[in-house]
Tab-separated table of C-alpha atoms and ligand atoms in Angstrom:
chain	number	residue	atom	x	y	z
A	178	UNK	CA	-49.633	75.109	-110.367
A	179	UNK	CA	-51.180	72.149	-111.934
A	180	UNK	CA	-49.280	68.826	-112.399
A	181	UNK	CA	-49.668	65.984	-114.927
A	182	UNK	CA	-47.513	63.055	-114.649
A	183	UNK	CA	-46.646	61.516	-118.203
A	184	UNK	CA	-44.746	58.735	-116.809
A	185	UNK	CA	-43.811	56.636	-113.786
A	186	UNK	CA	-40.519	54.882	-114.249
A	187	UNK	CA	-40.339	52.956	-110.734
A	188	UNK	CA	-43.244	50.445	-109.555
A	189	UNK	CA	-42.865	47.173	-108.292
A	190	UNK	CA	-44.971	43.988	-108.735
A	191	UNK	CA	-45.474	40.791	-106.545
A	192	UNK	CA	-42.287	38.931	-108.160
A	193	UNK	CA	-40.538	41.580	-105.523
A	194	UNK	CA	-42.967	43.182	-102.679
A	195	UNK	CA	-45.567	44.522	-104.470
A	196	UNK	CA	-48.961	42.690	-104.367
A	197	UNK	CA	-49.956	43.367	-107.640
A	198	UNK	CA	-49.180	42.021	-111.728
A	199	UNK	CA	-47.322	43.542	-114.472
A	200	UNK	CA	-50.770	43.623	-116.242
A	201	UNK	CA	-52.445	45.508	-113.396
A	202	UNK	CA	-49.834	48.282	-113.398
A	203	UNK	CA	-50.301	48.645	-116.915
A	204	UNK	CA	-54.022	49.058	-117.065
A	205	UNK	CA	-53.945	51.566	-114.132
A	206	UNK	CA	-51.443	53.704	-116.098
A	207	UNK	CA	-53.602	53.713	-119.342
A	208	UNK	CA	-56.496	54.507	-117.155
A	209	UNK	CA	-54.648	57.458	-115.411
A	210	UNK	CA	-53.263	58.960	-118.616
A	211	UNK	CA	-49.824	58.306	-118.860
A	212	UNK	CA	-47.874	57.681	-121.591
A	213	UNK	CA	-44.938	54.868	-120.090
A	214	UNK	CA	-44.155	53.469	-117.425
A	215	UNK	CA	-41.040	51.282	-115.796
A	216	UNK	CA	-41.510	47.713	-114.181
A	217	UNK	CA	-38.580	47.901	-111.549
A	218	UNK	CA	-38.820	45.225	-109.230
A	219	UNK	CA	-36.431	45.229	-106.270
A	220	UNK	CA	-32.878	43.534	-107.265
A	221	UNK	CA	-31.063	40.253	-106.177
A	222	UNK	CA	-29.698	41.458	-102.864
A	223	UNK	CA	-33.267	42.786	-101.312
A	224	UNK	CA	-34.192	41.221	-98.582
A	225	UNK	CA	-35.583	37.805	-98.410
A	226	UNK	CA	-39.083	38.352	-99.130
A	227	UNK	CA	-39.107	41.058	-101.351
A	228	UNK	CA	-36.104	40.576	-103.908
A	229	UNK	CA	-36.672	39.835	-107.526
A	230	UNK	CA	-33.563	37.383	-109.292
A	231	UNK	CA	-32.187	38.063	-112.341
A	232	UNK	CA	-33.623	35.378	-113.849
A	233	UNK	CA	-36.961	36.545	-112.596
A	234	UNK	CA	-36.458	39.861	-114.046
A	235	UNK	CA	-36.063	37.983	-117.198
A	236	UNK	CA	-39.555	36.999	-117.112
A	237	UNK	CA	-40.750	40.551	-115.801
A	238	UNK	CA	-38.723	41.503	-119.230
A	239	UNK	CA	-40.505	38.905	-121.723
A	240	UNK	CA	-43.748	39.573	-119.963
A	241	UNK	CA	-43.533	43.081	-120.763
A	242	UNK	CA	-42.589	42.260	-124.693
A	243	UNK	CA	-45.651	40.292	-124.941
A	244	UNK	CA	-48.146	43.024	-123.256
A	245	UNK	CA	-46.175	45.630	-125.331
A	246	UNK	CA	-48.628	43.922	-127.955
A	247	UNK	CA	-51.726	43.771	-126.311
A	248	UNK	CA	-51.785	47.517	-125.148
A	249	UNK	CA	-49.934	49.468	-127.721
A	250	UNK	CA	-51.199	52.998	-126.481
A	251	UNK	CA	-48.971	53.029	-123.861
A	252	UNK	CA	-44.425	52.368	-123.808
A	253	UNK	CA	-43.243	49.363	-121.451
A	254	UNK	CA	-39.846	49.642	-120.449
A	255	UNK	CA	-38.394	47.340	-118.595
A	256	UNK	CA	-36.295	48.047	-115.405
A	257	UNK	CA	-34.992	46.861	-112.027
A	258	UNK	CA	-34.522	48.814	-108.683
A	259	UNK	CA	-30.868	47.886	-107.595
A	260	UNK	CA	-29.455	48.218	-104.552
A	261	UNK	CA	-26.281	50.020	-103.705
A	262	UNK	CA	-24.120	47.686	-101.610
A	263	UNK	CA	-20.604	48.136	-100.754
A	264	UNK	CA	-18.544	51.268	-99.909
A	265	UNK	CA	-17.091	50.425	-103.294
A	266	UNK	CA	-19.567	51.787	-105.047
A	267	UNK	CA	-21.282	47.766	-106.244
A	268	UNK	CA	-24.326	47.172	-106.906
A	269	UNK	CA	-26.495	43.968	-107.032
A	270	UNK	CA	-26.322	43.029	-110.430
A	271	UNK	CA	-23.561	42.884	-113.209
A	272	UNK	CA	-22.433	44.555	-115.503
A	273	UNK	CA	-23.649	42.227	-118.490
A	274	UNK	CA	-26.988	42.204	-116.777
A	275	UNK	CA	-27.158	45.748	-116.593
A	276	UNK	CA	-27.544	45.494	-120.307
A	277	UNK	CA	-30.862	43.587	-119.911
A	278	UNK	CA	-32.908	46.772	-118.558
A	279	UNK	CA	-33.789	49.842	-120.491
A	280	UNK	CA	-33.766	51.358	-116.816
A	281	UNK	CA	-32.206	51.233	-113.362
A	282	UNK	CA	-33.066	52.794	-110.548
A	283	UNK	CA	-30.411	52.541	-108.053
A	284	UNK	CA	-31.351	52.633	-104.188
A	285	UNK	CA	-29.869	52.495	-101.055
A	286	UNK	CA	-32.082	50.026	-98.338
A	287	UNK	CA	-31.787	49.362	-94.781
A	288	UNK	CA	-30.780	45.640	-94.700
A	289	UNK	CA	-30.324	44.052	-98.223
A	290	UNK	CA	-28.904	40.119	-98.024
A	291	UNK	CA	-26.047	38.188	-99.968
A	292	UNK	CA	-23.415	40.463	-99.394
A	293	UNK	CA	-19.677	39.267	-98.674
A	294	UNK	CA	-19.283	39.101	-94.782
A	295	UNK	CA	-16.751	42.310	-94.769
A	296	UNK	CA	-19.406	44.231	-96.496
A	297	UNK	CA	-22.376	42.831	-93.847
A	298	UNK	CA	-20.135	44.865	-91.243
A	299	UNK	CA	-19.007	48.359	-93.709
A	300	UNK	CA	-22.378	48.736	-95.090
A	301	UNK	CA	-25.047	46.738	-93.893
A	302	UNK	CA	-24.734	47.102	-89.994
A	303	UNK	CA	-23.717	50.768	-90.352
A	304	UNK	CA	-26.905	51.774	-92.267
A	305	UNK	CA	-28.782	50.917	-88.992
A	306	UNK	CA	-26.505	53.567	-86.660
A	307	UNK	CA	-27.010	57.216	-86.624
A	308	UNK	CA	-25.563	59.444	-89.884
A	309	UNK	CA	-22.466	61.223	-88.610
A	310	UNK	CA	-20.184	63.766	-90.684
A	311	UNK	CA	-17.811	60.974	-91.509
A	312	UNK	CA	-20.538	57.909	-92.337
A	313	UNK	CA	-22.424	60.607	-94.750
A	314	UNK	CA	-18.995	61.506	-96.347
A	315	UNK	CA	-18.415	57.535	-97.193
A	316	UNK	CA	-21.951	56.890	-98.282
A	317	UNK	CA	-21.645	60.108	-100.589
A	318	UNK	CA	-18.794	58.414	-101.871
A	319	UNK	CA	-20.473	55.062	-101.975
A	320	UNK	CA	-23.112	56.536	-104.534
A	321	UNK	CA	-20.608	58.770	-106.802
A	322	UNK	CA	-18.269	55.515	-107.522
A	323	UNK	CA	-21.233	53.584	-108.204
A	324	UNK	CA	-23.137	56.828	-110.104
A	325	UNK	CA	-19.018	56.517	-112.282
A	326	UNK	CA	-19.249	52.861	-112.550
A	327	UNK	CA	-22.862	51.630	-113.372
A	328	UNK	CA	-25.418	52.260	-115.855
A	329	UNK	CA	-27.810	54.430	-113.725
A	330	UNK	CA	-30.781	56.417	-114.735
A	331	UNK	CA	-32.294	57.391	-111.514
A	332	UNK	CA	-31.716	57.668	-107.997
A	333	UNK	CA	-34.390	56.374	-105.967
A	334	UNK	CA	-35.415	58.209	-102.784
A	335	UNK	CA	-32.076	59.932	-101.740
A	336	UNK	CA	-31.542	60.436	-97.843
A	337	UNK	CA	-34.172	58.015	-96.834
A	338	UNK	CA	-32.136	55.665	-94.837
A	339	UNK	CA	-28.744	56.902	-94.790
A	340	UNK	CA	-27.841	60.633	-95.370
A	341	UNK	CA	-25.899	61.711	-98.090
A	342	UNK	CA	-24.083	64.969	-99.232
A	343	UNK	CA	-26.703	66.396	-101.996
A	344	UNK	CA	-24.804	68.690	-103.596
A	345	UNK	CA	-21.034	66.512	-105.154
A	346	UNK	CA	-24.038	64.001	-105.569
A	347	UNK	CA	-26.303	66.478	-107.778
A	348	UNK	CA	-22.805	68.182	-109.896
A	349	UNK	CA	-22.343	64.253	-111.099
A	350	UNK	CA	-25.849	63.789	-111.843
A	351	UNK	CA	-25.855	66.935	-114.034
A	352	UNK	CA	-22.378	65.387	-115.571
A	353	UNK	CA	-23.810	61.958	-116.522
A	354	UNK	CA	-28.104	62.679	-117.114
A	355	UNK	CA	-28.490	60.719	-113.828
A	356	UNK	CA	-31.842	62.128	-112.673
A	357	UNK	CA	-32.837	63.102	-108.978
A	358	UNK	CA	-36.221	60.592	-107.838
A	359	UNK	CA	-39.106	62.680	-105.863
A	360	UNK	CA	-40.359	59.407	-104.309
A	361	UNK	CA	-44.515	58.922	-103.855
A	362	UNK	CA	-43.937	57.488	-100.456
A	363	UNK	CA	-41.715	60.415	-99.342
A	364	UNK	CA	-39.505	63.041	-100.178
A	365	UNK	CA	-36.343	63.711	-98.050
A	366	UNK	CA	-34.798	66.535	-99.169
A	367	UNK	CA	-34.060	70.282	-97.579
A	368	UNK	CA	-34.761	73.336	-99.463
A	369	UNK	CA	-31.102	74.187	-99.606
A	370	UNK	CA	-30.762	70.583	-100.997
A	371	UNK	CA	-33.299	71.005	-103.784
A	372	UNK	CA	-31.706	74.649	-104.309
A	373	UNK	CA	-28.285	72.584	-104.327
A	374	UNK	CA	-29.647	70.127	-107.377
A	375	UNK	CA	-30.938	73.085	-109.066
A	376	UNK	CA	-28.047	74.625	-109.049
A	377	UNK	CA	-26.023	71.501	-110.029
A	378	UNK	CA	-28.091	71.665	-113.690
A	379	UNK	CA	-29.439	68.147	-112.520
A	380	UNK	CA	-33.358	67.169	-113.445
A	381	UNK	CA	-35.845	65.793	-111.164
A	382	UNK	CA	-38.510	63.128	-112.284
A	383	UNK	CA	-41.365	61.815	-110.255
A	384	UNK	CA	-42.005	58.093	-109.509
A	385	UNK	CA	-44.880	56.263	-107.474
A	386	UNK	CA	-42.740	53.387	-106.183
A	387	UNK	CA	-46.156	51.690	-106.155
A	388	UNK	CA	-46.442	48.685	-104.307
A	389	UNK	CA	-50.002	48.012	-105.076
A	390	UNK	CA	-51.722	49.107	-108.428
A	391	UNK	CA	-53.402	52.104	-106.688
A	392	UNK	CA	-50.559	53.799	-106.550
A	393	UNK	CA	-49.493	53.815	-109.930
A	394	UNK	CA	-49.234	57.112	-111.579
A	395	UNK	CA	-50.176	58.825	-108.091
A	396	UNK	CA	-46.966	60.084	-106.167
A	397	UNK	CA	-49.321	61.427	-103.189
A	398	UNK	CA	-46.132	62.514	-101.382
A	399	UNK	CA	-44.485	63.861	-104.189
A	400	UNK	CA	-47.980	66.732	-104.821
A	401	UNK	CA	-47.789	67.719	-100.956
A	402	UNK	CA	-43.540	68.568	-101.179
A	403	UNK	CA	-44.089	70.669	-104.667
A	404	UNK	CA	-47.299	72.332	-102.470
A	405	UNK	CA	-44.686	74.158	-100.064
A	406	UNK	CA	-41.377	73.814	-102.394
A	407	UNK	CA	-41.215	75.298	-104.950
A	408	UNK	CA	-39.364	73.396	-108.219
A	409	UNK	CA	-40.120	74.681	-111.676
A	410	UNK	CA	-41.612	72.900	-113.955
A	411	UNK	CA	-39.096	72.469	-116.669
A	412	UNK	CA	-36.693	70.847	-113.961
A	413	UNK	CA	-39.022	67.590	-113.838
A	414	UNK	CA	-38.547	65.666	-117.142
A	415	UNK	CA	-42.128	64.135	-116.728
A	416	UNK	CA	-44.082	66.601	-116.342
A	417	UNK	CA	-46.429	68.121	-118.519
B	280	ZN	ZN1	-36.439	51.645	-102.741
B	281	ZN	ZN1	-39.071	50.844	-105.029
């Protein structure tokens, strides 16, 4: 089956970890075809070197409004990559600054910064210890308070660092239009999983996560998975 991305709604840029400009992402999209794409730089509680404060996404915003302009062919939405950080369900930005993004990606991450001390102990040292039953159940239920609670419109790269329970995950999804990330630089779901999220009625869209403009619009991980599973078409919303 042939695959042709229309959009990539998660890249970064160098205001977070990526190397490269808003304007380079841009031109690399036109140039592959697609139609819009997402700025989503990595939110306030990344780690040191790589996170991207509000107030800097504020300028990744007002940057994109004035390229909107200069390259009309293509849609510029603007959005941020959050990070899921508590047990409670919080992520790392407001919920007036959630307004500010027409997308957010919400992630989970091995060692993000800032949080309250408790927190540095419930979530932050136990993302670096093995996934048992009961640390999968309270991560699962991590992600469906925050999935309740916040503005989400995808979630990034599921079971990457900690391991969650796909399937209460997926029937919530379906619920709210949350959609289900294939991530470019890996894909960590089983095939019961994926059967699990189709199933659930959820929908699956495809993001680079491009660090470096390269990337953009090329999800190399994402074409091996679909080679040996099999997801239909019509399940991805951006595909054509
Ligand atoms: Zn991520
Ligand atoms: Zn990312």
């Amino acid at each position: 089956m042939e695959y042709i991305l229309t959009a990539d709604n998660h890249m970064h840029t160098y205001r977070s970890d990526g190397n490269q400009t808003i304007e380079e992402n841009i031109l690399e999209a036109i140039k592959k075809g697609l139609t819009s794409i997402a700025i989503t730089d990595h939110g306030p509680f990344h780690h040191k070197s790589a996170r991207c404060e509000f107030e800097w996404q504020l300028v990744n915003k007002h940057e994109l409004k004035r390229l909107q302009k200069k390259y009309p062919e293509i849609k510029l939405l603007s959005g941020i990559e959050t990070n899921l950080v508590s047990l409670r369900g919080d992520i790392d930005i407001t919920k007036e600054q959630e307004n500010a993004f027409d997308i957010i990606v919400m992630g989970q991450h091995r060692t993000p910064h800032g949080l309250k001390w408790w927190d540095n102990f419930a979530w932050r040292l136990r993302n670096l210890l093995p996934t048992t039953k009961k640390r999968r159940e309270k991560t699962t239920k991590a992600y469906l308070l925050a999935m309740e609670n916040h503005k989400i419109t995808i979630l990034a790269h599921l079971n990457r660092y900690m391991k969650v329970n796909i399937k209460p995950i997926a029937e919530l999804a379906a619920k709210k239009g949350i959609l289900i990330e294939l991530n470019g630089k890996g894909v960590n779901f089983t095939e019961q999983e994926i059967q699990d999220i189709l199933d659930s009625g959820a929908n699956f869209v495809i993001s680079s996560d491009a660090h470096r403009k390269e990337h953009v619009g090329n999800p190399i991980k994402v074409w091996e998975f679909l080679k040996t599973h099999n997801i239909p078409k019509e399940r991805i919303v951006n595909l054509k």
